[in-house]
């Protein structure tokens, strides 16, 4: 991430200078910073609401029930979390379901709940555990049953049959999703393990 | 008919989930209001925690888009793309969809308005956009919420999956619509 971030900024300044767009680049720093705060404020309301709902789901035992149903998949994808933190599995399952249904507003708070649970059993609080990387792999691949936004844009542009992209999109998104999972699984084997900085305090 | 069912499904998904959660809680005698407030309290802190991560990535992406670098890449690769029968407009979409969701939607809307709506280009773009999630945004928000600074292989995994999605979209679109 260090490298990519540095690369994006340096490349932007150099290209801005060459293209005579340095002024735009400078302005984009201000507007980008402003935008990031607007996005954060924009998601706060949804975050607050869904974390409240999630707490109810947790207290009523629903989250645990879902993790029970998804045992076999959880064992394969999140072996650490499966052993040490059952609630994380339930949160992950809810995050995945919300994503699949295209409810990204609800999916993000659920995913963050899952991250908090995974952080509890993480042995180095500044570095991503294997389970976290797997959860991120599942989320960045963006598995979704119905690409509602795209269908809306197609409809608005006058497409006669915007739903015909559903099946091909589903094929592609499934392929990307499976690729993400297996890439994460393979990377686990070859990537140097986390440095352990502290003992696991929560279990 | 199919579209009608989809509309009903997307309308009912959220209310259904909320109903199931609340009714289950009621049956199990969970004090719903108190529990809601207790959980919701954490929401504000979480967003404050995310801000630095979000600002870092959004500013960098905004600078990158303003620099004209994307146009440069598109201009130099369009020859190469047309050799393998791909429209050049697809390239900015393929790059930007990992960086910024709103930018990707903007690029796609442009493609949809400047090409015949039932053309191969538009359909390929639709599949590409519909099968992706903004990798950098997801990383910033999820890791930011718990203060993870070392992403290990998470970014590489996300980008490999994004690339697989692009290749997959090209193959599938060609099979279905060419």
Short mmCIF file of N, CA, C and O in Angstrom, two decimals, chain A residues 1 4-5 8 12 15 19 21 25 28-29 32-33 36-37 39-40 44 48-53 55-57 59-60 62 95 103 112 115-116 119 122 125-128 130 133 136-137 139-142 146 150 153-154 157 159 164 166 168-169 172 175 179-180 183 187-188 191-192 194, chain B residues 6 14 17 21-22 24-25 28 30 32 35-36 38-40 42-43 46-47 51 55-56 58-60 62-64 66-68 72 108 112 117-118 122-123 126-127 130-131 133 135-136 138-139 141-143 145-146 148-153 155-158 160-161 164-165 168-169 172 176:
data_model
loop_
_atom_site.label_atom_id
_atom_site.label_comp_id
_atom_site.label_asym_id
_atom_site.label_seq_id
_atom_site.Cartn_x
_atom_site.Cartn_y
_atom_site.Cartn_z
N UNK A 1 0.83 -1.21 0.00
CA UNK A 1 0.00 0.00 0.00
C UNK A 1 0.87 1.26 0.00
O UNK A 1 0.59 2.23 -0.71
N UNK A 4 1.97 1.85 -3.62
CA UNK A 4 0.90 2.28 -4.52
C UNK A 4 0.48 3.72 -4.25
O UNK A 4 0.27 4.51 -5.16
N UNK A 5 0.39 4.05 -2.98
CA UNK A 5 -0.04 5.40 -2.60
C UNK A 5 0.98 6.43 -3.09
O UNK A 5 0.62 7.42 -3.73
N UNK A 8 0.82 6.68 -6.93
CA UNK A 8 -0.32 7.46 -7.43
C UNK A 8 -0.05 8.95 -7.33
O UNK A 8 -0.29 9.71 -8.27
N UNK A 12 0.85 11.43 -10.49
CA UNK A 12 -0.13 12.48 -10.75
C UNK A 12 0.56 13.83 -10.89
O UNK A 12 0.22 14.61 -11.78
N UNK A 15 2.64 13.80 -14.22
CA UNK A 15 1.77 13.89 -15.40
C UNK A 15 1.03 15.22 -15.46
O UNK A 15 0.85 15.79 -16.54
N UNK A 19 1.25 17.56 -18.69
CA UNK A 19 0.03 17.90 -19.42
C UNK A 19 -0.44 19.33 -19.21
O UNK A 19 -1.49 19.73 -19.70
N UNK A 21 -1.58 20.38 -16.46
CA UNK A 21 -2.79 20.29 -15.64
C UNK A 21 -2.46 20.36 -14.15
O UNK A 21 -3.25 19.91 -13.31
N UNK A 25 -4.57 19.36 -10.67
CA UNK A 25 -4.11 18.38 -9.68
C UNK A 25 -4.13 19.00 -8.28
O UNK A 25 -4.61 18.38 -7.32
N UNK A 28 -7.56 19.28 -7.09
CA UNK A 28 -8.16 17.99 -6.78
C UNK A 28 -7.78 17.53 -5.37
O UNK A 28 -8.49 16.75 -4.76
N UNK A 29 -6.64 18.02 -4.86
CA UNK A 29 -6.27 17.68 -3.48
C UNK A 29 -7.34 18.21 -2.52
O UNK A 29 -7.85 17.48 -1.66
N UNK A 32 -10.74 16.46 -3.25
CA UNK A 32 -10.71 15.06 -2.82
C UNK A 32 -10.81 14.96 -1.31
O UNK A 32 -11.54 14.12 -0.77
N UNK A 33 -10.09 15.83 -0.61
CA UNK A 33 -10.14 15.81 0.86
C UNK A 33 -11.55 16.11 1.34
O UNK A 33 -12.07 15.46 2.25
N UNK A 36 -13.81 13.14 0.73
CA UNK A 36 -13.64 12.02 1.65
C UNK A 36 -14.42 12.26 2.95
O UNK A 36 -15.00 11.33 3.51
N UNK A 37 -14.44 13.51 3.40
CA UNK A 37 -15.21 13.82 4.62
C UNK A 37 -16.70 13.69 4.33
O UNK A 37 -17.46 13.15 5.14
N UNK A 39 -18.11 11.72 2.19
CA UNK A 39 -18.44 10.30 2.13
C UNK A 39 -18.55 9.73 3.53
O UNK A 39 -19.50 9.01 3.86
N UNK A 40 -17.57 10.09 4.38
CA UNK A 40 -17.58 9.58 5.75
C UNK A 40 -18.85 10.02 6.48
O UNK A 40 -19.51 9.21 7.14
N UNK A 44 -22.14 7.70 7.81
CA UNK A 44 -22.29 7.62 9.27
C UNK A 44 -23.71 7.21 9.67
O UNK A 44 -23.89 6.30 10.49
N UNK A 48 -24.57 3.89 11.73
CA UNK A 48 -25.18 3.93 13.05
C UNK A 48 -26.44 3.04 13.06
O UNK A 48 -26.63 2.20 13.93
N UNK A 49 -27.27 3.21 12.03
CA UNK A 49 -28.50 2.43 11.98
C UNK A 49 -28.22 0.93 11.93
O UNK A 49 -28.77 0.16 12.72
N UNK A 50 -27.33 0.52 11.02
CA UNK A 50 -27.13 -0.92 10.85
C UNK A 50 -26.37 -1.56 12.00
O UNK A 50 -26.61 -2.73 12.33
N UNK A 51 -25.48 -0.81 12.62
CA UNK A 51 -24.80 -1.38 13.80
C UNK A 51 -25.81 -1.59 14.91
O UNK A 51 -25.71 -2.56 15.68
N UNK A 52 -26.83 -0.72 14.99
CA UNK A 52 -27.90 -0.93 15.95
C UNK A 52 -28.69 -2.19 15.65
O UNK A 52 -28.91 -3.03 16.52
N UNK A 53 -29.10 -2.32 14.39
CA UNK A 53 -29.85 -3.53 13.97
C UNK A 53 -29.01 -4.80 14.18
O UNK A 53 -29.51 -5.83 14.64
N UNK A 55 -26.74 -5.32 16.36
CA UNK A 55 -26.66 -5.66 17.78
C UNK A 55 -27.90 -6.46 18.19
O UNK A 55 -27.81 -7.43 18.94
N UNK A 56 -29.06 -6.06 17.64
CA UNK A 56 -30.29 -6.80 17.95
C UNK A 56 -30.19 -8.23 17.41
O UNK A 56 -30.52 -9.20 18.08
N UNK A 57 -29.66 -8.34 16.17
CA UNK A 57 -29.51 -9.66 15.55
C UNK A 57 -28.59 -10.53 16.39
O UNK A 57 -28.81 -11.73 16.56
N UNK A 59 -27.91 -10.20 19.73
CA UNK A 59 -28.50 -10.53 21.04
C UNK A 59 -29.61 -11.57 20.92
O UNK A 59 -29.86 -12.33 21.84
N UNK A 60 -30.30 -11.58 19.78
CA UNK A 60 -31.39 -12.53 19.64
C UNK A 60 -30.90 -13.88 19.14
O UNK A 60 -31.70 -14.78 18.89
N UNK A 62 -29.48 -14.65 16.31
CA UNK A 62 -29.55 -14.90 14.85
C UNK A 62 -28.17 -15.06 14.22
O UNK A 62 -27.96 -15.93 13.39
N UNK A 95 -22.64 -10.21 6.12
CA UNK A 95 -21.98 -9.29 5.20
C UNK A 95 -22.04 -9.82 3.78
O UNK A 95 -22.41 -9.11 2.83
N UNK A 103 -27.21 -4.98 -1.28
CA UNK A 103 -27.49 -3.99 -0.23
C UNK A 103 -26.17 -3.48 0.34
O UNK A 103 -25.83 -3.75 1.49
N UNK A 112 -17.78 -4.46 8.80
CA UNK A 112 -16.96 -3.81 9.83
C UNK A 112 -17.13 -4.52 11.17
O UNK A 112 -16.16 -4.71 11.90
N UNK A 115 -14.95 -7.40 10.96
CA UNK A 115 -13.55 -7.01 11.12
C UNK A 115 -13.22 -6.81 12.60
O UNK A 115 -12.14 -7.20 13.06
N UNK A 116 -14.14 -6.20 13.34
CA UNK A 116 -13.89 -5.98 14.77
C UNK A 116 -13.74 -7.31 15.50
O UNK A 116 -12.90 -7.46 16.38
N UNK A 119 -10.45 -8.77 14.60
CA UNK A 119 -9.36 -8.04 15.26
C UNK A 119 -9.16 -8.55 16.69
O UNK A 119 -8.04 -8.58 17.18
N UNK A 122 -6.90 -11.38 16.44
CA UNK A 122 -5.70 -11.10 15.65
C UNK A 122 -4.49 -11.02 16.56
O UNK A 122 -4.55 -10.40 17.62
N UNK A 125 -2.06 -6.44 16.10
CA UNK A 125 -3.19 -5.54 15.89
C UNK A 125 -2.99 -4.54 14.75
O UNK A 125 -3.89 -3.79 14.41
N UNK A 126 -1.78 -4.44 14.21
CA UNK A 126 -1.57 -3.49 13.12
C UNK A 126 -1.49 -4.18 11.77
O UNK A 126 -1.39 -3.51 10.74
N UNK A 127 -1.47 -5.49 11.78
CA UNK A 127 -1.28 -6.18 10.51
C UNK A 127 -2.45 -7.13 10.25
O UNK A 127 -3.06 -7.66 11.19
N UNK A 128 -2.81 -7.31 9.00
CA UNK A 128 -4.00 -8.06 8.63
C UNK A 128 -3.78 -9.56 8.83
O UNK A 128 -2.79 -10.11 8.36
N UNK A 130 -4.86 -13.68 8.32
CA UNK A 130 -5.31 -14.43 7.14
C UNK A 130 -6.82 -14.35 6.97
O UNK A 130 -7.33 -14.20 5.86
N UNK A 133 -7.73 -10.98 5.50
CA UNK A 133 -7.42 -10.92 4.07
C UNK A 133 -8.47 -11.69 3.26
O UNK A 133 -8.87 -11.26 2.18
N UNK A 136 -11.60 -9.59 3.10
CA UNK A 136 -11.40 -8.51 2.15
C UNK A 136 -11.43 -9.03 0.71
O UNK A 136 -11.98 -8.38 -0.17
N UNK A 137 -10.85 -10.22 0.50
CA UNK A 137 -10.87 -10.81 -0.84
C UNK A 137 -12.31 -11.01 -1.29
O UNK A 137 -12.68 -10.67 -2.41
N UNK A 139 -14.90 -9.39 -0.30
CA UNK A 139 -15.58 -8.10 -0.49
C UNK A 139 -15.09 -7.34 -1.71
O UNK A 139 -15.88 -6.72 -2.42
N UNK A 140 -13.76 -7.37 -1.95
CA UNK A 140 -13.26 -6.61 -3.10
C UNK A 140 -13.69 -7.26 -4.41
O UNK A 140 -13.76 -6.59 -5.43
N UNK A 141 -13.96 -8.56 -4.38
CA UNK A 141 -14.40 -9.22 -5.61
C UNK A 141 -15.82 -8.81 -5.97
O UNK A 141 -16.26 -8.97 -7.10
N UNK A 142 -16.55 -8.27 -4.98
CA UNK A 142 -17.86 -7.68 -5.26
C UNK A 142 -18.89 -8.64 -5.82
O UNK A 142 -19.55 -8.33 -6.81
N UNK A 146 -27.62 -9.44 -8.52
CA UNK A 146 -28.25 -8.56 -9.51
C UNK A 146 -27.52 -7.22 -9.54
O UNK A 146 -27.51 -6.51 -8.54
N UNK A 150 -26.19 -0.86 -12.55
CA UNK A 150 -25.89 -0.92 -13.97
C UNK A 150 -27.17 -1.07 -14.79
O UNK A 150 -27.34 -0.41 -15.82
N UNK A 153 -28.76 2.29 -15.10
CA UNK A 153 -28.12 3.16 -16.09
C UNK A 153 -28.52 2.73 -17.50
O UNK A 153 -28.87 3.56 -18.35
N UNK A 154 -28.53 1.41 -17.74
CA UNK A 154 -28.91 0.91 -19.07
C UNK A 154 -30.35 1.29 -19.40
O UNK A 154 -30.65 1.73 -20.51
N UNK A 157 -30.60 4.84 -20.32
CA UNK A 157 -30.08 5.19 -21.66
C UNK A 157 -30.94 4.62 -22.77
O UNK A 157 -30.56 4.69 -23.94
N UNK A 159 -32.09 1.31 -23.11
CA UNK A 159 -31.92 -0.09 -23.49
C UNK A 159 -33.27 -0.81 -23.42
O UNK A 159 -34.04 -0.61 -22.49
N UNK A 164 -30.75 -8.42 -19.72
CA UNK A 164 -30.00 -9.49 -20.39
C UNK A 164 -28.54 -9.55 -19.91
O UNK A 164 -27.85 -10.52 -20.17
N UNK A 166 -27.73 -9.71 -16.82
CA UNK A 166 -27.67 -10.35 -15.50
C UNK A 166 -26.88 -11.65 -15.52
O UNK A 166 -25.97 -11.85 -14.72
N UNK A 168 -24.66 -13.02 -17.83
CA UNK A 168 -23.21 -12.87 -18.04
C UNK A 168 -22.49 -12.20 -16.88
O UNK A 168 -21.40 -12.64 -16.50
N UNK A 169 -23.11 -11.19 -16.27
CA UNK A 169 -22.46 -10.52 -15.14
C UNK A 169 -22.29 -11.48 -13.98
O UNK A 169 -21.24 -11.50 -13.32
N UNK A 172 -19.33 -13.71 -14.60
CA UNK A 172 -18.05 -13.03 -14.42
C UNK A 172 -17.78 -12.76 -12.93
O UNK A 172 -16.68 -13.00 -12.44
N UNK A 175 -16.78 -15.87 -11.20
CA UNK A 175 -15.41 -16.23 -11.56
C UNK A 175 -14.40 -15.38 -10.78
O UNK A 175 -13.43 -15.90 -10.21
N UNK A 179 -11.78 -16.70 -7.96
CA UNK A 179 -10.37 -16.35 -8.13
C UNK A 179 -9.83 -15.67 -6.87
O UNK A 179 -8.74 -16.00 -6.39
N UNK A 180 -10.61 -14.74 -6.32
CA UNK A 180 -10.17 -14.02 -5.13
C UNK A 180 -9.93 -14.98 -3.97
O UNK A 180 -8.91 -14.90 -3.28
N UNK A 183 -6.87 -17.14 -4.69
CA UNK A 183 -5.65 -16.32 -4.61
C UNK A 183 -5.29 -16.10 -3.15
O UNK A 183 -4.13 -16.27 -2.75
N UNK A 187 -1.90 -17.30 -1.44
CA UNK A 187 -1.01 -16.28 -0.87
C UNK A 187 -0.67 -16.58 0.59
O UNK A 187 0.43 -16.32 1.05
N UNK A 188 -1.67 -17.12 1.32
CA UNK A 188 -1.44 -17.48 2.72
C UNK A 188 -0.23 -18.37 2.89
O UNK A 188 0.51 -18.26 3.84
N UNK A 191 3.08 -16.17 1.70
CA UNK A 191 3.39 -14.88 2.29
C UNK A 191 3.96 -15.09 3.68
O UNK A 191 3.50 -15.95 4.42
N UNK A 192 5.00 -14.32 4.06
CA UNK A 192 5.55 -14.49 5.40
C UNK A 192 4.47 -14.29 6.44
O UNK A 192 3.66 -13.38 6.32
N UNK A 194 2.42 -13.38 9.95
CA UNK A 194 2.44 -12.15 10.75
C UNK A 194 3.45 -12.25 11.87
O UNK A 194 3.64 -13.32 12.45
N UNK B 6 -37.76 -8.76 -10.25
CA UNK B 6 -36.54 -8.17 -9.71
C UNK B 6 -36.86 -6.93 -8.88
O UNK B 6 -36.31 -6.73 -7.80
N UNK B 14 -34.59 -5.35 2.01
CA UNK B 14 -34.29 -4.68 3.27
C UNK B 14 -35.38 -4.81 4.33
O UNK B 14 -35.12 -5.24 5.44
N UNK B 17 -35.32 -8.30 5.85
CA UNK B 17 -34.24 -8.56 6.80
C UNK B 17 -34.54 -7.91 8.15
O UNK B 17 -34.42 -8.53 9.21
N UNK B 21 -35.18 -9.86 11.79
CA UNK B 21 -34.34 -9.59 12.96
C UNK B 21 -35.20 -9.12 14.14
O UNK B 21 -35.09 -9.63 15.26
N UNK B 22 -36.09 -8.16 13.87
CA UNK B 22 -36.88 -7.60 14.96
C UNK B 22 -37.87 -8.61 15.54
O UNK B 22 -38.04 -8.68 16.76
N UNK B 24 -37.64 -11.93 15.49
CA UNK B 24 -36.89 -12.92 16.27
C UNK B 24 -36.52 -12.36 17.64
O UNK B 24 -36.65 -13.03 18.67
N UNK B 25 -36.05 -11.11 17.64
CA UNK B 25 -35.65 -10.48 18.89
C UNK B 25 -36.84 -10.38 19.84
O UNK B 25 -36.73 -10.66 21.04
N UNK B 28 -37.62 -13.74 21.34
CA UNK B 28 -36.63 -14.13 22.35
C UNK B 28 -36.54 -13.13 23.50
O UNK B 28 -35.62 -13.17 24.29
N UNK B 30 -35.72 -9.95 23.62
CA UNK B 30 -34.61 -8.99 23.66
C UNK B 30 -35.21 -7.58 23.69
O UNK B 30 -36.12 -7.30 22.92
N UNK B 32 -35.56 -4.52 22.31
CA UNK B 32 -35.06 -4.08 21.00
C UNK B 32 -34.54 -2.64 20.99
O UNK B 32 -33.47 -2.37 20.44
N UNK B 35 -31.22 -2.24 22.94
CA UNK B 35 -30.14 -2.92 22.23
C UNK B 35 -29.73 -2.15 20.99
O UNK B 35 -28.54 -2.03 20.69
N UNK B 36 -30.73 -1.62 20.29
CA UNK B 36 -30.42 -0.84 19.09
C UNK B 36 -29.51 0.33 19.44
O UNK B 36 -28.47 0.54 18.83
N UNK B 38 -27.62 0.78 21.98
CA UNK B 38 -26.32 0.32 22.45
C UNK B 38 -25.38 0.02 21.27
O UNK B 38 -24.22 0.42 21.25
N UNK B 39 -25.92 -0.69 20.27
CA UNK B 39 -25.09 -1.03 19.11
C UNK B 39 -24.78 0.20 18.26
O UNK B 39 -23.66 0.37 17.77
N UNK B 40 -25.79 1.05 18.10
CA UNK B 40 -25.65 2.21 17.21
C UNK B 40 -24.59 3.18 17.70
O UNK B 40 -23.93 3.85 16.90
N UNK B 42 -21.69 2.73 18.63
CA UNK B 42 -20.36 2.47 18.06
C UNK B 42 -20.21 3.03 16.66
O UNK B 42 -19.10 3.20 16.17
N UNK B 43 -21.34 3.30 16.00
CA UNK B 43 -21.29 3.72 14.61
C UNK B 43 -20.50 4.99 14.38
O UNK B 43 -19.71 5.10 13.45
N UNK B 46 -16.78 4.53 14.71
CA UNK B 46 -16.23 3.80 13.57
C UNK B 46 -15.96 4.73 12.39
O UNK B 46 -14.88 4.69 11.81
N UNK B 47 -16.92 5.59 12.06
CA UNK B 47 -16.68 6.46 10.91
C UNK B 47 -15.53 7.42 11.16
O UNK B 47 -14.76 7.71 10.26
N UNK B 51 -11.93 7.90 8.70
CA UNK B 51 -11.62 9.12 7.95
C UNK B 51 -10.17 9.22 7.42
O UNK B 51 -9.98 9.43 6.23
N UNK B 55 -9.47 9.54 3.46
CA UNK B 55 -8.90 10.75 2.88
C UNK B 55 -7.63 10.41 2.10
O UNK B 55 -7.44 10.89 0.98
N UNK B 56 -6.78 9.57 2.67
CA UNK B 56 -5.53 9.20 1.99
C UNK B 56 -5.80 8.66 0.60
O UNK B 56 -5.23 9.13 -0.39
N UNK B 58 -8.73 8.66 -1.24
CA UNK B 58 -9.57 9.46 -2.13
C UNK B 58 -8.80 10.64 -2.72
O UNK B 58 -8.92 10.95 -3.91
N UNK B 59 -7.94 11.27 -1.92
CA UNK B 59 -7.13 12.37 -2.44
C UNK B 59 -6.18 11.85 -3.53
O UNK B 59 -6.06 12.44 -4.61
N UNK B 60 -5.51 10.73 -3.25
CA UNK B 60 -4.57 10.19 -4.24
C UNK B 60 -5.29 9.86 -5.55
O UNK B 60 -4.78 10.17 -6.64
N UNK B 62 -8.14 11.18 -6.64
CA UNK B 62 -8.59 12.43 -7.27
C UNK B 62 -7.44 13.09 -8.02
O UNK B 62 -7.60 13.57 -9.15
N UNK B 63 -6.25 13.09 -7.41
CA UNK B 63 -5.07 13.67 -8.08
C UNK B 63 -4.75 12.91 -9.36
O UNK B 63 -4.48 13.50 -10.40
N UNK B 64 -4.83 11.59 -9.25
CA UNK B 64 -4.52 10.74 -10.41
C UNK B 64 -5.47 11.03 -11.56
O UNK B 64 -5.06 11.16 -12.71
N UNK B 66 -7.16 13.81 -12.07
CA UNK B 66 -7.00 15.17 -12.57
C UNK B 66 -5.74 15.33 -13.42
O UNK B 66 -5.65 16.22 -14.25
N UNK B 67 -4.77 14.42 -13.24
CA UNK B 67 -3.48 14.59 -13.91
C UNK B 67 -3.52 14.29 -15.40
O UNK B 67 -2.58 14.60 -16.13
N UNK B 68 -4.58 13.64 -15.87
CA UNK B 68 -4.65 13.30 -17.29
C UNK B 68 -3.86 12.04 -17.64
O UNK B 68 -3.71 11.69 -18.81
N UNK B 72 -3.68 9.61 -21.19
CA UNK B 72 -2.40 9.26 -21.80
C UNK B 72 -2.33 7.75 -22.05
O UNK B 72 -2.02 7.29 -23.15
N UNK B 108 -18.77 4.81 -17.12
CA UNK B 108 -19.72 3.93 -17.78
C UNK B 108 -20.92 4.70 -18.35
O UNK B 108 -21.38 4.42 -19.46
N UNK B 112 -22.20 4.67 -22.16
CA UNK B 112 -23.58 4.34 -22.51
C UNK B 112 -24.25 5.45 -23.30
O UNK B 112 -25.12 5.19 -24.14
N UNK B 117 -27.01 2.05 -27.47
CA UNK B 117 -27.17 1.42 -26.16
C UNK B 117 -27.12 -0.11 -26.22
O UNK B 117 -26.78 -0.75 -25.23
N UNK B 118 -27.41 -0.68 -27.39
CA UNK B 118 -27.32 -2.14 -27.45
C UNK B 118 -26.04 -2.62 -28.15
O UNK B 118 -25.97 -3.76 -28.61
N UNK B 122 -21.11 -1.11 -24.95
CA UNK B 122 -21.92 -0.81 -23.77
C UNK B 122 -22.15 -2.06 -22.93
O UNK B 122 -22.05 -2.03 -21.70
N UNK B 123 -22.40 -3.18 -23.60
CA UNK B 123 -22.66 -4.41 -22.84
C UNK B 123 -21.41 -4.89 -22.11
O UNK B 123 -21.49 -5.32 -20.95
N UNK B 126 -21.01 -2.71 -19.15
CA UNK B 126 -22.00 -3.04 -18.12
C UNK B 126 -21.56 -4.25 -17.31
O UNK B 126 -21.64 -4.25 -16.08
N UNK B 127 -21.08 -5.27 -18.01
CA UNK B 127 -20.66 -6.48 -17.32
C UNK B 127 -19.44 -6.18 -16.43
O UNK B 127 -19.35 -6.62 -15.28
N UNK B 130 -20.67 -4.10 -13.45
CA UNK B 130 -21.59 -4.85 -12.59
C UNK B 130 -20.90 -5.96 -11.81
O UNK B 130 -21.40 -6.39 -10.78
N UNK B 131 -19.74 -6.41 -12.28
CA UNK B 131 -19.09 -7.54 -11.61
C UNK B 131 -17.95 -7.07 -10.71
O UNK B 131 -17.15 -7.86 -10.26
N UNK B 133 -16.16 -4.42 -7.54
CA UNK B 133 -16.33 -3.60 -6.34
C UNK B 133 -15.07 -2.74 -6.27
O UNK B 133 -14.01 -3.14 -6.74
N UNK B 135 -12.03 -1.85 -5.08
CA UNK B 135 -11.06 -2.50 -4.20
C UNK B 135 -10.41 -1.54 -3.20
O UNK B 135 -10.35 -1.82 -2.01
N UNK B 136 -9.96 -0.39 -3.67
CA UNK B 136 -9.24 0.52 -2.78
C UNK B 136 -10.14 1.10 -1.69
O UNK B 136 -9.71 1.27 -0.55
N UNK B 138 -12.87 -0.36 -0.44
CA UNK B 138 -13.17 -1.44 0.51
C UNK B 138 -12.00 -1.65 1.47
O UNK B 138 -12.19 -1.76 2.69
N UNK B 139 -10.78 -1.66 0.93
CA UNK B 139 -9.61 -1.84 1.80
C UNK B 139 -9.52 -0.72 2.82
O UNK B 139 -9.30 -0.96 4.01
N UNK B 141 -11.84 1.34 4.01
CA UNK B 141 -12.91 1.35 5.00
C UNK B 141 -12.78 0.18 5.99
O UNK B 141 -12.83 0.38 7.21
N UNK B 142 -12.57 -1.03 5.48
CA UNK B 142 -12.54 -2.20 6.36
C UNK B 142 -11.31 -2.19 7.26
O UNK B 142 -11.42 -2.39 8.47
N UNK B 143 -10.15 -1.97 6.68
CA UNK B 143 -8.95 -1.96 7.51
C UNK B 143 -8.92 -0.72 8.40
O UNK B 143 -8.47 -0.78 9.54
N UNK B 145 -11.38 0.74 9.83
CA UNK B 145 -12.30 0.63 10.96
C UNK B 145 -11.66 -0.06 12.16
O UNK B 145 -12.11 0.12 13.29
N UNK B 146 -10.63 -0.88 11.95
CA UNK B 146 -9.99 -1.53 13.09
C UNK B 146 -8.52 -1.14 13.21
O UNK B 146 -7.77 -1.72 14.00
N UNK B 148 -5.93 -1.36 11.06
CA UNK B 148 -4.87 -2.19 10.45
C UNK B 148 -4.08 -1.34 9.46
O UNK B 148 -4.65 -0.69 8.59
N UNK B 149 -2.76 -1.33 9.60
CA UNK B 149 -1.94 -0.54 8.69
C UNK B 149 -1.17 -1.39 7.70
O UNK B 149 -0.84 -0.96 6.60
N UNK B 150 -0.86 -2.60 8.07
CA UNK B 150 -0.16 -3.51 7.15
C UNK B 150 -1.17 -4.44 6.49
O UNK B 150 -1.76 -5.28 7.16
N UNK B 151 -1.36 -4.26 5.18
CA UNK B 151 -2.42 -5.01 4.49
C UNK B 151 -1.97 -6.40 4.05
O UNK B 151 -2.75 -7.16 3.54
N UNK B 152 -0.68 -6.69 4.21
CA UNK B 152 -0.09 -7.95 3.74
C UNK B 152 -0.52 -8.23 2.28
O UNK B 152 -0.34 -7.38 1.45
N UNK B 153 -1.12 -9.39 2.02
CA UNK B 153 -1.42 -9.70 0.62
C UNK B 153 -2.84 -9.32 0.19
O UNK B 153 -3.27 -9.67 -0.91
N UNK B 155 -4.21 -6.42 -0.71
CA UNK B 155 -4.29 -5.57 -1.90
C UNK B 155 -3.98 -6.37 -3.16
O UNK B 155 -4.70 -6.29 -4.16
N UNK B 156 -2.90 -7.17 -3.09
CA UNK B 156 -2.52 -7.98 -4.25
C UNK B 156 -3.66 -8.91 -4.64
O UNK B 156 -4.01 -9.04 -5.82
N UNK B 157 -4.28 -9.55 -3.64
CA UNK B 157 -5.40 -10.46 -3.90
C UNK B 157 -6.55 -9.71 -4.59
O UNK B 157 -7.10 -10.19 -5.59
N UNK B 158 -6.88 -8.53 -4.06
CA UNK B 158 -7.96 -7.75 -4.64
C UNK B 158 -7.68 -7.39 -6.09
O UNK B 158 -8.56 -7.49 -6.95
N UNK B 160 -5.60 -8.90 -8.20
CA UNK B 160 -5.61 -10.10 -9.07
C UNK B 160 -7.04 -10.48 -9.42
O UNK B 160 -7.36 -10.78 -10.57
N UNK B 161 -7.93 -10.42 -8.40
CA UNK B 161 -9.34 -10.73 -8.66
C UNK B 161 -9.95 -9.72 -9.63
O UNK B 161 -10.75 -10.09 -10.50
N UNK B 164 -8.79 -10.66 -13.02
CA UNK B 164 -9.54 -11.85 -13.47
C UNK B 164 -10.93 -11.43 -13.93
O UNK B 164 -11.45 -11.94 -14.93
N UNK B 165 -11.53 -10.47 -13.21
CA UNK B 165 -12.86 -9.98 -13.58
C UNK B 165 -12.86 -9.31 -14.95
O UNK B 165 -13.79 -9.46 -15.74
N UNK B 168 -12.37 -12.03 -17.54
CA UNK B 168 -13.62 -12.79 -17.58
C UNK B 168 -14.72 -12.02 -18.31
O UNK B 168 -15.45 -12.59 -19.14
N UNK B 169 -14.81 -10.71 -18.03
CA UNK B 169 -15.85 -9.89 -18.67
C UNK B 169 -15.65 -9.86 -20.19
O UNK B 169 -16.63 -9.98 -20.95
N UNK B 172 -16.63 -13.45 -21.57
CA UNK B 172 -18.07 -13.71 -21.49
C UNK B 172 -18.85 -12.79 -22.43
O UNK B 172 -19.76 -13.22 -23.15
N UNK B 176 -21.32 -13.99 -25.41
CA UNK B 176 -22.76 -13.71 -25.36
C UNK B 176 -23.22 -12.74 -26.44
O UNK B 176 -24.29 -12.89 -27.00
#
